[in-house]
PDB file of C-alpha atoms in Angstrom:
ATOM      1  CA  MET A   1     -13.368  23.358 -10.660  1.00 51.00           C
ATOM      2  CA  SER A   2     -13.223  19.724  -9.623  1.00 80.00           C
ATOM      3  CA  GLU A   3     -10.926  18.671  -6.764  1.00 89.00           C
ATOM      4  CA  ARG A   4     -11.548  15.099  -7.997  1.00 88.00           C
ATOM      5  CA  ASP A   5     -10.163  15.781 -11.449  1.00 88.00           C
ATOM      6  CA  VAL A   6      -7.058  17.252  -9.815  1.00 89.00           C
ATOM      7  CA  LEU A   7      -6.737  14.273  -7.419  1.00 88.00           C
ATOM      8  CA  GLU A   8      -7.243  11.757 -10.387  1.00 87.00           C
ATOM      9  CA  SER A   9      -4.393  13.489 -12.285  1.00 88.00           C
ATOM     10  CA  LEU A  10      -2.040  13.377  -9.424  1.00 86.00           C
ATOM     11  CA  ARG A  11      -2.879   9.706  -8.852  1.00 83.00           C
ATOM     12  CA  GLU A  12      -2.266   8.939 -12.380  1.00 84.00           C
ATOM     13  CA  ASN A  13       1.114  10.681 -12.370  1.00 84.00           C
ATOM     14  CA  ALA A  14       2.340  12.775  -9.512  1.00 86.00           C
ATOM     15  CA  ARG A  15       4.813  14.220 -11.575  1.00 87.00           C
ATOM     16  CA  TYR A  16       2.604  16.150 -13.831  1.00 90.00           C
ATOM     17  CA  SER A  17       3.180  19.795 -13.758  1.00 90.00           C
ATOM     18  CA  THR A  18       0.499  22.140 -12.554  1.00 90.00           C
ATOM     19  CA  ALA A  19       0.567  23.267 -16.269  1.00 91.00           C
ATOM     20  CA  ASP A  20      -0.246  19.790 -17.501  1.00 90.00           C
ATOM     21  CA  ILE A  21      -3.128  19.280 -14.763  1.00 90.00           C
ATOM     22  CA  ALA A  22      -4.473  22.751 -15.921  1.00 91.00           C
ATOM     23  CA  ARG A  23      -4.650  21.643 -19.496  1.00 89.00           C
ATOM     24  CA  MET A  24      -6.256  18.274 -18.602  1.00 90.00           C
ATOM     25  CA  THR A  25      -8.866  19.676 -16.399  1.00 89.00           C
ATOM     26  CA  ASP A  26      -9.693  23.066 -18.203  1.00 88.00           C
ATOM     27  CA  LEU A  27      -8.664  25.037 -15.032  1.00 88.00           C
ATOM     28  CA  GLU A  28      -6.210  27.978 -14.749  1.00 88.00           C
ATOM     29  CA  GLU A  29      -2.826  26.983 -13.604  1.00 90.00           C
ATOM     30  CA  SER A  30      -3.239  29.159 -10.526  1.00 90.00           C
ATOM     31  CA  GLU A  31      -6.464  27.392  -9.720  1.00 90.00           C
ATOM     32  CA  VAL A  32      -4.718  23.878  -9.909  1.00 89.00           C
ATOM     33  CA  GLU A  33      -1.958  25.169  -7.642  1.00 89.00           C
ATOM     34  CA  ALA A  34      -4.499  26.478  -5.073  1.00 90.00           C
ATOM     35  CA  VAL A  35      -6.537  23.230  -5.275  1.00 90.00           C
ATOM     36  CA  ILE A  36      -3.344  21.267  -4.492  1.00 89.00           C
ATOM     37  CA  GLU A  37      -2.256  23.674  -1.697  1.00 89.00           C
ATOM     38  CA  GLU A  38      -5.758  23.298  -0.105  1.00 89.00           C
ATOM     39  CA  LEU A  39      -5.702  19.461  -0.521  1.00 88.00           C
ATOM     40  CA  GLU A  40      -2.312  19.097   1.031  1.00 89.00           C
ATOM     41  CA  ALA A  41      -3.268  21.584   3.924  1.00 90.00           C
ATOM     42  CA  ALA A  42      -6.364  19.584   4.583  1.00 89.00           C
ATOM     43  CA  GLY A  43      -4.390  16.305   4.812  1.00 88.00           C
ATOM     44  CA  VAL A  44      -6.324  15.013   1.744  1.00 90.00           C
ATOM     45  CA  VAL A  45      -3.004  14.511  -0.135  1.00 87.00           C
ATOM     46  CA  ARG A  46      -0.594  12.869   2.454  1.00 82.00           C
ATOM     47  CA  GLY A  47       2.515  12.531   0.054  1.00 84.00           C
ATOM     48  CA  TYR A  48       3.846  11.630  -3.279  1.00 83.00           C
ATOM     49  CA  GLN A  49       5.555   8.261  -3.755  1.00 76.00           C
ATOM     50  CA  ALA A  50       7.083   6.226  -6.614  1.00 76.00           C
ATOM     51  CA  VAL A  51       5.632   2.999  -7.672  1.00 72.00           C
ATOM     52  CA  VAL A  52       8.603   0.634  -7.789  1.00 72.00           C
ATOM     53  CA  ASP A  53       8.752  -2.659  -9.692  1.00 73.00           C
ATOM     54  CA  TRP A  54      11.220  -4.361  -7.119  1.00 71.00           C
ATOM     55  CA  ASP A  55      11.602  -7.377  -9.417  1.00 71.00           C
ATOM     56  CA  LYS A  56      13.691  -5.121 -11.779  1.00 73.00           C
ATOM     57  CA  LEU A  57      16.178  -4.572  -9.095  1.00 74.00           C
ATOM     58  CA  GLU A  58      19.102  -6.848  -8.051  1.00 74.00           C
ATOM     59  CA  ASP A  59      18.511  -6.216  -4.425  1.00 76.00           C
ATOM     60  CA  GLU A  60      15.962  -8.537  -2.760  1.00 75.00           C
ATOM     61  CA  ARG A  61      12.908  -6.930  -1.294  1.00 86.00           C
ATOM     62  CA  VAL A  62      10.430  -9.126   0.516  1.00 92.00           C
ATOM     63  CA  ARG A  63       6.928  -8.169   0.878  1.00 94.00           C
ATOM     64  CA  ALA A  64       4.084  -9.986   2.734  1.00 96.00           C
ATOM     65  CA  GLU A  65       0.388  -9.644   3.079  1.00 97.00           C
ATOM     66  CA  VAL A  66      -0.416 -10.612   6.733  1.00 97.00           C
ATOM     67  CA  GLU A  67      -3.986 -11.375   8.040  1.00 97.00           C
ATOM     68  CA  LEU A  68      -4.466 -10.454  11.710  1.00 97.00           C
ATOM     69  CA  ASN A  69      -7.262 -11.638  14.002  1.00 97.00           C
ATOM     70  CA  VAL A  70      -7.796  -9.511  17.141  1.00 97.00           C
ATOM     71  CA  ARG A  71      -9.585  -9.882  20.441  1.00 95.00           C
ATOM     72  CA  LEU A  72     -11.206  -6.694  21.772  1.00 93.00           C
ATOM     73  CA  ASP A  73     -11.915  -5.806  25.273  1.00 90.00           C
ATOM     74  CA  ARG A  74     -13.530  -3.040  26.997  1.00 91.00           C
ATOM     75  CA  GLU A  75     -10.468  -0.701  27.025  1.00 91.00           C
ATOM     76  CA  THR A  76      -9.119  -1.676  23.735  1.00 92.00           C
ATOM     77  CA  GLY A  77     -10.664  -0.907  20.320  1.00 95.00           C
ATOM     78  CA  TYR A  78      -9.531  -1.439  16.486  1.00 97.00           C
ATOM     79  CA  GLY A  79      -7.937   2.020  16.512  1.00 96.00           C
ATOM     80  CA  ASP A  80      -5.816   1.114  19.567  1.00 96.00           C
ATOM     81  CA  ILE A  81      -4.258  -1.757  17.926  1.00 96.00           C
ATOM     82  CA  ALA A  82      -3.892   0.017  14.647  1.00 96.00           C
ATOM     83  CA  GLU A  83      -1.755   2.888  16.437  1.00 96.00           C
ATOM     84  CA  ARG A  84       0.543   0.436  17.887  1.00 96.00           C
ATOM     85  CA  LEU A  85       1.089  -1.450  14.561  1.00 97.00           C
ATOM     86  CA  VAL A  86       1.486   1.636  12.233  1.00 96.00           C
ATOM     87  CA  GLN A  87       4.471   2.688  14.448  1.00 97.00           C
ATOM     88  CA  PHE A  88       6.552  -0.166  12.929  1.00 97.00           C
ATOM     89  CA  PRO A  89       8.542   0.900   9.854  1.00 96.00           C
ATOM     90  CA  GLU A  90       8.098  -2.632   8.454  1.00 97.00           C
ATOM     91  CA  VAL A  91       4.238  -1.940   8.201  1.00 97.00           C
ATOM     92  CA  THR A  92       3.718  -0.328   4.740  1.00 95.00           C
ATOM     93  CA  ALA A  93       0.002  -0.611   5.061  1.00 95.00           C
ATOM     94  CA  LEU A  94      -2.669  -1.523   7.491  1.00 97.00           C
ATOM     95  CA  ARG A  95      -6.476  -1.823   6.976  1.00 97.00           C
ATOM     96  CA  LEU A  96      -9.469  -2.781   8.948  1.00 97.00           C
ATOM     97  CA  VAL A  97     -11.285  -5.240   6.678  1.00 97.00           C
ATOM     98  CA  SER A  98     -14.532  -7.221   6.620  1.00 97.00           C
ATOM     99  CA  GLY A  99     -14.470 -10.863   6.371  1.00 95.00           C
ATOM    100  CA  ASP A 100     -12.649 -13.811   8.036  1.00 96.00           C
ATOM    101  CA  TYR A 101      -9.882 -11.621   9.696  1.00 97.00           C
ATOM    102  CA  ASP A 102      -9.780  -8.125  11.299  1.00 97.00           C
ATOM    103  CA  PHE A 103      -6.716  -6.333   9.806  1.00 98.00           C
ATOM    104  CA  ASP A 104      -4.799  -6.795   6.443  1.00 97.00           C
ATOM    105  CA  MET A 105      -1.317  -5.584   7.031  1.00 98.00           C
ATOM    106  CA  GLU A 106       1.340  -5.265   4.100  1.00 96.00           C
ATOM    107  CA  VAL A 107       5.027  -5.640   5.440  1.00 97.00           C
ATOM    108  CA  GLU A 108       8.229  -5.235   3.795  1.00 94.00           C
ATOM    109  CA  GLY A 109      11.804  -6.282   4.672  1.00 94.00           C
ATOM    110  CA  ASP A 110      15.160  -7.307   3.226  1.00 92.00           C
ATOM    111  CA  SER A 111      14.726 -11.083   3.494  1.00 92.00           C
ATOM    112  CA  ILE A 112      11.993 -13.600   4.399  1.00 94.00           C
ATOM    113  CA  ARG A 113      13.894 -14.150   7.727  1.00 95.00           C
ATOM    114  CA  GLU A 114      13.608 -10.409   8.498  1.00 95.00           C
ATOM    115  CA  VAL A 115       9.953 -10.319   7.740  1.00 96.00           C
ATOM    116  CA  SER A 116       9.274 -13.668   9.694  1.00 96.00           C
ATOM    117  CA  GLN A 117      11.124 -12.436  12.764  1.00 97.00           C
ATOM    118  CA  PHE A 118       9.402  -9.095  12.593  1.00 97.00           C
ATOM    119  CA  ILE A 119       5.995 -10.920  12.551  1.00 97.00           C
ATOM    120  CA  SER A 120       6.755 -13.434  15.258  1.00 96.00           C
ATOM    121  CA  GLU A 121       8.724 -11.119  17.601  1.00 97.00           C
ATOM    122  CA  LYS A 122       6.849  -7.737  17.259  1.00 97.00           C
ATOM    123  CA  VAL A 123       3.515  -8.494  15.846  1.00 97.00           C
ATOM    124  CA  ALA A 124       2.331 -11.986  17.294  1.00 96.00           C
ATOM    125  CA  PRO A 125       3.104 -10.922  20.823  1.00 95.00           C
ATOM    126  CA  VAL A 126       0.706  -7.928  20.812  1.00 94.00           C
ATOM    127  CA  PRO A 127      -1.742  -9.129  23.464  1.00 94.00           C
ATOM    128  CA  GLU A 128      -4.912  -8.583  21.464  1.00 95.00           C
ATOM    129  CA  ILE A 129      -3.642 -10.364  18.351  1.00 96.00           C
ATOM    130  CA  THR A 130      -5.078 -14.027  18.326  1.00 96.00           C
ATOM    131  CA  GLN A 131      -3.837 -15.164  14.943  1.00 96.00           C
ATOM    132  CA  THR A 132      -1.328 -14.128  12.169  1.00 97.00           C
ATOM    133  CA  VAL A 133      -1.510 -15.646   8.724  1.00 97.00           C
ATOM    134  CA  THR A 134       1.371 -14.469   6.372  1.00 97.00           C
ATOM    135  CA  HIS A 135       1.358 -14.604   2.483  1.00 97.00           C
ATOM    136  CA  TYR A 136       4.684 -13.842   0.868  1.00 96.00           C
ATOM    137  CA  VAL A 137       4.263 -11.926  -2.384  1.00 92.00           C
ATOM    138  CA  MET A 138       5.944 -13.844  -5.262  1.00 89.00           C
ATOM    139  CA  THR A 139       5.284 -11.652  -7.923  1.00 86.00           C
ATOM    140  CA  SER A 140       3.388  -8.219  -8.423  1.00 84.00           C
ATOM    141  CA  TYR A 141       1.582  -7.569 -11.559  1.00 88.00           C
ATOM    142  CA  LYS A 142      -0.058  -4.287 -10.606  1.00 85.00           C
ATOM    143  CA  GLU A 143       0.520  -1.868  -7.974  1.00 82.00           C
ATOM    144  CA  ASN A 144      -1.327   1.528  -7.317  1.00 76.00           C
ATOM    145  CA  GLY A 145      -3.065   1.084 -10.527  1.00 78.00           C
ATOM    146  CA  ILE A 146       0.146   0.814 -12.533  1.00 78.00           C
ATOM    147  CA  GLU A 147       0.832  -2.466 -14.469  1.00 85.00           C
ATOM    148  CA  LEU A 148       4.185  -3.733 -13.502  1.00 80.00           C
ATOM    149  CA  GLY A 149       6.527  -6.199 -15.678  1.00 74.00           C
ATOM    150  CA  ASP A 150       7.929  -5.921 -19.092  1.00 68.00           C
ATOM    151  CA  GLY A 151       4.726  -6.209 -20.844  1.00 58.00           C
ATOM    152  CA  GLU A 152       5.499  -9.086 -22.931  1.00 60.00           C
ATOM    153  CA  GLU A 153       2.738 -11.676 -23.764  1.00 55.00           C
ATOM    154  CA  ASP A 154       2.824 -14.789 -21.785  1.00 56.00           C
ATOM    155  CA  ASP A 155       4.164 -17.312 -24.207  1.00 55.00           C
ATOM    156  CA  ARG A 156       3.000 -20.471 -22.459  1.00 57.00           C
ATOM    157  CA  LEU A 157       0.717 -22.714 -24.402  1.00 59.00           C
ATOM    158  CA  SER A 158      -2.913 -22.841 -23.167  1.00 61.00           C
ATOM    159  CA  TYR A 159      -4.163 -26.218 -22.069  1.00 64.00           C
ATOM    160  CA  SER A 160      -8.002 -27.403 -22.009  1.00 64.00           C
ATOM    161  CA  PRO A 161      -8.933 -30.928 -21.428  1.00 65.00           C
TER     162      PRO A 161
END
């Protein structure tokens, strides 16, 4: 029995029934139910969410990727800063990363103004944050492993000098 097989099935489509997953993994349905219950109880499975193609809706939804640089001191670590930032409902993801900046933060709001105000009024004033760089998402082509868009071919002509 493989927890990973069950997890991969759930990641592919969280709406699969336990019977579907049992067929795909060669497990008994009761075994699948037990594995899912154990994974949920252990906090491995934290929730189930729909992948939304916001471009298909009339309502504007603005998303941004924000690079954050921080300065640590003896009393404050990365975890302390993260604990503060994840409390904001506008923050949809926060990751400590390697490279030119420290945190990669995903933010959502109803308008560019709302997202900009959130970053300038709530995030930038955090004492340990020394720099923010905001990248607004123009179009998403893939989210959580699922390809978005209408699937039509790009009809632009290719150009090569």
